[in-house]
Each structure stands twice: as C-alpha cells, then as structure tokens.
C-alpha cells in the first residue's frame, strides 16, 4: 500500500504555521510527512526559510507521522553534524525518520563563501559524506581526509537501528549512481516516461529500498485561482539543471522568472481545480510503483488543500493502490 505524505515547504511558510499544517494533515488522513531543508527561498515572494532540523524535532513530537528530510551535506553542513542530527532524531523517534541526501544548490550553500564546486566534485563530495555518515551511525570513530575532513568523530547517542539514507535524483544518470550507495530513491514529479526510466536505471543498477516521489500540485475551487497560486509561488522553480543548481540568490530566481509563461509552470506543477484530474495524475505515479508519494501544495495557505485532498483524493488513491 502506497503511503501518502504531506510535504512541508519551509521556503514558503512560517515554521509555526507549517507545524500547525502538518498536525492538521495527520488529522485529515495523511500517512506521513517530509521536509525541505533550505537556507534561502526560491523567490522573495515565498518569503521564509526556517531551520528544518529544529522544526523536525517539534513536528515529530507533535504528531505520530513518520518524517523524512532532503539534505545536502558537505558544504553548509559538515557530515558529522548531519550524522548527529539524524542519529538524535532517530534515537528519539525510532522507526519514524529517514534522510535523503543530495548534492544541493548554490542558493543554500553559497553562504559559506567557499565557492560552488563543479557537479562532478559535488557528487564525489556527497559520496564521501555518505560514507562518513554511515560509519558514524554504525558507531565507528571516523577520521577522513578528502573533499571533506573529519577528525576522530564519534556519535555518543545513536539509534538502535540506523535510519534509511535515501538518494535524491532528478536525472536517469544520477538515479543509476544512487544505486551504488542509497537505501532508496527520491525524485520529483516529471513526465511518466522519464520517471519510468529513472526507476529502471536505479533498479537495474542494483538499487534497493523504497521509491519516494514528491509531487507539486496547485488546487483551488476555481481554475483561475489554482493557476494564479502556482504562477505566483512556483514560477521561479521551472528551470532545469544546471540553472536551478547554480543561481545564488532569491533575487536571481525572480529576475530570470519574471516573464515565464504559464505553460512552463504547468510543466512542473499539476495545476487544476478538478480533483478528478489530480486523482488521475496521481494514479499514473502509483502505477509506476512508488512506495511513498508526498504531496506539496505550492500555495502558502494549506488548510483547504489538506481538508479537500484528505477527504476526496486520498481515499480514491488508496482504493486504487
């Protein structure tokens, strides 16, 4: 049975309001939640970027949901600090926490002032970080000299069972590479044929574990409102790599997206006032075999989306799955 989750978008919503939203999502019938982890929003119009790790502690305490977070170790975060954060949450809330690891974006990582590495260097750095984090979670003392440096680190508080470390990917090539080290795969909504190629590449390379999908949606009672919300909040997020990886400031994203046509937005967000269309889109993803689907309503107001999808969309999807 596929798990349907609520995506907590820190870039768009004040953390107190986001906590209230995830509590409400559990009551409305969502099975799980996941969290972004940004230092900067994608647009000045989004206007927030709370610290995910402190929020996750509050959210895990306030609900009974399992949670995941998408994190980029290696620059803004030292891998030993990431391992300690993962280990503490997993020790406090056994079986309820997982972390997805990716190479990150300059918009969050440039704050260290150390320069933004090439993609191949970022991938190599992530691979080192994964090994460091795994070793620390298993109880080893770790020293490492490479693209990251670790000196005699040891986690003194660890979970009995290390949580899953999921690979984050948006391309077929990265999905194949994640199979070397990940306990599962996470990606975002894309054309079904592309998602199928990613899944096949991951599995054919020996990739194990669950498949996660984050789906961007915009729903409102009227089509014009659903389109206006998506255009206002998510038109800065339509750019494929390397643009989305390499721009540094929210103002940069706003500048390049000033004249984005609506068609670009609907290529990355499922926009409709028709709940049947949303069910149809999600059923296509279900058919690909995803184990968890996290729904991200790209608007800043979440309650109507949570209530409506909890009552009218999730029950139909559970019947289909």
PDB file of N, CA and C in Angstrom, residues 175-176 178-184 199-209:
ATOM      1  N   UNK A 175      20.156   8.757 -10.820  1.00  0.00           N
ATOM      2  CA  UNK A 175      19.439   7.624 -10.234  1.00  0.00           C
ATOM      3  C   UNK A 175      20.283   6.355 -10.306  1.00  0.00           C
ATOM      4  N   UNK A 176      20.937   6.140 -11.431  1.00  0.00           N
ATOM      5  CA  UNK A 176      21.805   4.962 -11.578  1.00  0.00           C
ATOM      6  C   UNK A 176      22.959   5.018 -10.575  1.00  0.00           C
ATOM      7  N   UNK A 178      23.007   6.619  -7.690  1.00  0.00           N
ATOM      8  CA  UNK A 178      22.497   6.431  -6.330  1.00  0.00           C
ATOM      9  C   UNK A 178      22.394   4.961  -5.943  1.00  0.00           C
ATOM     10  N   UNK A 179      22.197   4.098  -6.931  1.00  0.00           N
ATOM     11  CA  UNK A 179      22.088   2.666  -6.641  1.00  0.00           C
ATOM     12  C   UNK A 179      23.343   2.118  -5.970  1.00  0.00           C
ATOM     13  N   UNK A 180      24.479   2.812  -6.137  1.00  0.00           N
ATOM     14  CA  UNK A 180      25.722   2.347  -5.518  1.00  0.00           C
ATOM     15  C   UNK A 180      25.698   2.453  -3.997  1.00  0.00           C
ATOM     16  N   UNK A 181      24.905   3.396  -3.461  1.00  0.00           N
ATOM     17  CA  UNK A 181      25.045   3.678  -2.032  1.00  0.00           C
ATOM     18  C   UNK A 181      23.747   3.884  -1.272  1.00  0.00           C
ATOM     19  N   UNK A 182      22.641   4.097  -1.948  1.00  0.00           N
ATOM     20  CA  UNK A 182      21.421   4.543  -1.268  1.00  0.00           C
ATOM     21  C   UNK A 182      20.556   3.381  -0.791  1.00  0.00           C
ATOM     22  N   UNK A 183      19.737   3.691   0.232  1.00  0.00           N
ATOM     23  CA  UNK A 183      18.755   2.735   0.753  1.00  0.00           C
ATOM     24  C   UNK A 183      17.389   2.931   0.104  1.00  0.00           C
ATOM     25  N   UNK A 184      17.315   3.747  -0.913  1.00  0.00           N
ATOM     26  CA  UNK A 184      16.075   4.051  -1.607  1.00  0.00           C
ATOM     27  C   UNK A 184      16.313   5.254  -2.491  1.00  0.00           C
ATOM     28  N   UNK A 199      13.451   4.981 -12.564  1.00  0.00           N
ATOM     29  CA  UNK A 199      13.233   3.796 -11.720  1.00  0.00           C
ATOM     30  C   UNK A 199      13.969   2.596 -12.299  1.00  0.00           C
ATOM     31  N   UNK A 200      13.863   2.403 -13.613  1.00  0.00           N
ATOM     32  CA  UNK A 200      14.534   1.266 -14.243  1.00  0.00           C
ATOM     33  C   UNK A 200      16.045   1.368 -14.090  1.00  0.00           C
ATOM     34  N   UNK A 201      16.591   2.565 -14.251  1.00  0.00           N
ATOM     35  CA  UNK A 201      18.033   2.745 -14.108  1.00  0.00           C
ATOM     36  C   UNK A 201      18.475   2.424 -12.689  1.00  0.00           C
ATOM     37  N   UNK A 202      17.711   2.867 -11.710  1.00  0.00           N
ATOM     38  CA  UNK A 202      18.047   2.608 -10.305  1.00  0.00           C
ATOM     39  C   UNK A 202      17.978   1.118  -9.997  1.00  0.00           C
ATOM     40  N   UNK A 203      16.893   0.484 -10.373  1.00  0.00           N
ATOM     41  CA  UNK A 203      16.726  -0.948 -10.079  1.00  0.00           C
ATOM     42  C   UNK A 203      17.704  -1.809 -10.875  1.00  0.00           C
ATOM     43  N   UNK A 204      17.906  -1.482 -12.151  1.00  0.00           N
ATOM     44  CA  UNK A 204      18.812  -2.284 -12.988  1.00  0.00           C
ATOM     45  C   UNK A 204      20.248  -2.215 -12.481  1.00  0.00           C
ATOM     46  N   UNK A 205      20.603  -1.117 -11.809  1.00  0.00           N
ATOM     47  CA  UNK A 205      21.949  -0.976 -11.251  1.00  0.00           C
ATOM     48  C   UNK A 205      22.059  -1.594  -9.854  1.00  0.00           C
ATOM     49  N   UNK A 206      20.989  -2.255  -9.414  1.00  0.00           N
ATOM     50  CA  UNK A 206      21.015  -2.907  -8.103  1.00  0.00           C
ATOM     51  C   UNK A 206      20.430  -2.081  -6.988  1.00  0.00           C
ATOM     52  N   UNK A 207      19.765  -0.979  -7.312  1.00  0.00           N
ATOM     53  CA  UNK A 207      19.202  -0.111  -6.288  1.00  0.00           C
ATOM     54  C   UNK A 207      18.155  -0.819  -5.453  1.00  0.00           C
ATOM     55  N   UNK A 208      18.254  -0.630  -4.156  1.00  0.00           N
ATOM     56  CA  UNK A 208      17.374  -1.314  -3.200  1.00  0.00           C
ATOM     57  C   UNK A 208      16.463  -0.293  -2.511  1.00  0.00           C
ATOM     58  N   UNK A 209      15.500  -0.809  -1.778  1.00  0.00           N
ATOM     59  CA  UNK A 209      14.714   0.032  -0.896  1.00  0.00           C
ATOM     60  C   UNK A 209      13.548   0.727  -1.568  1.00  0.00           C
TER      61      UNK A 209
END
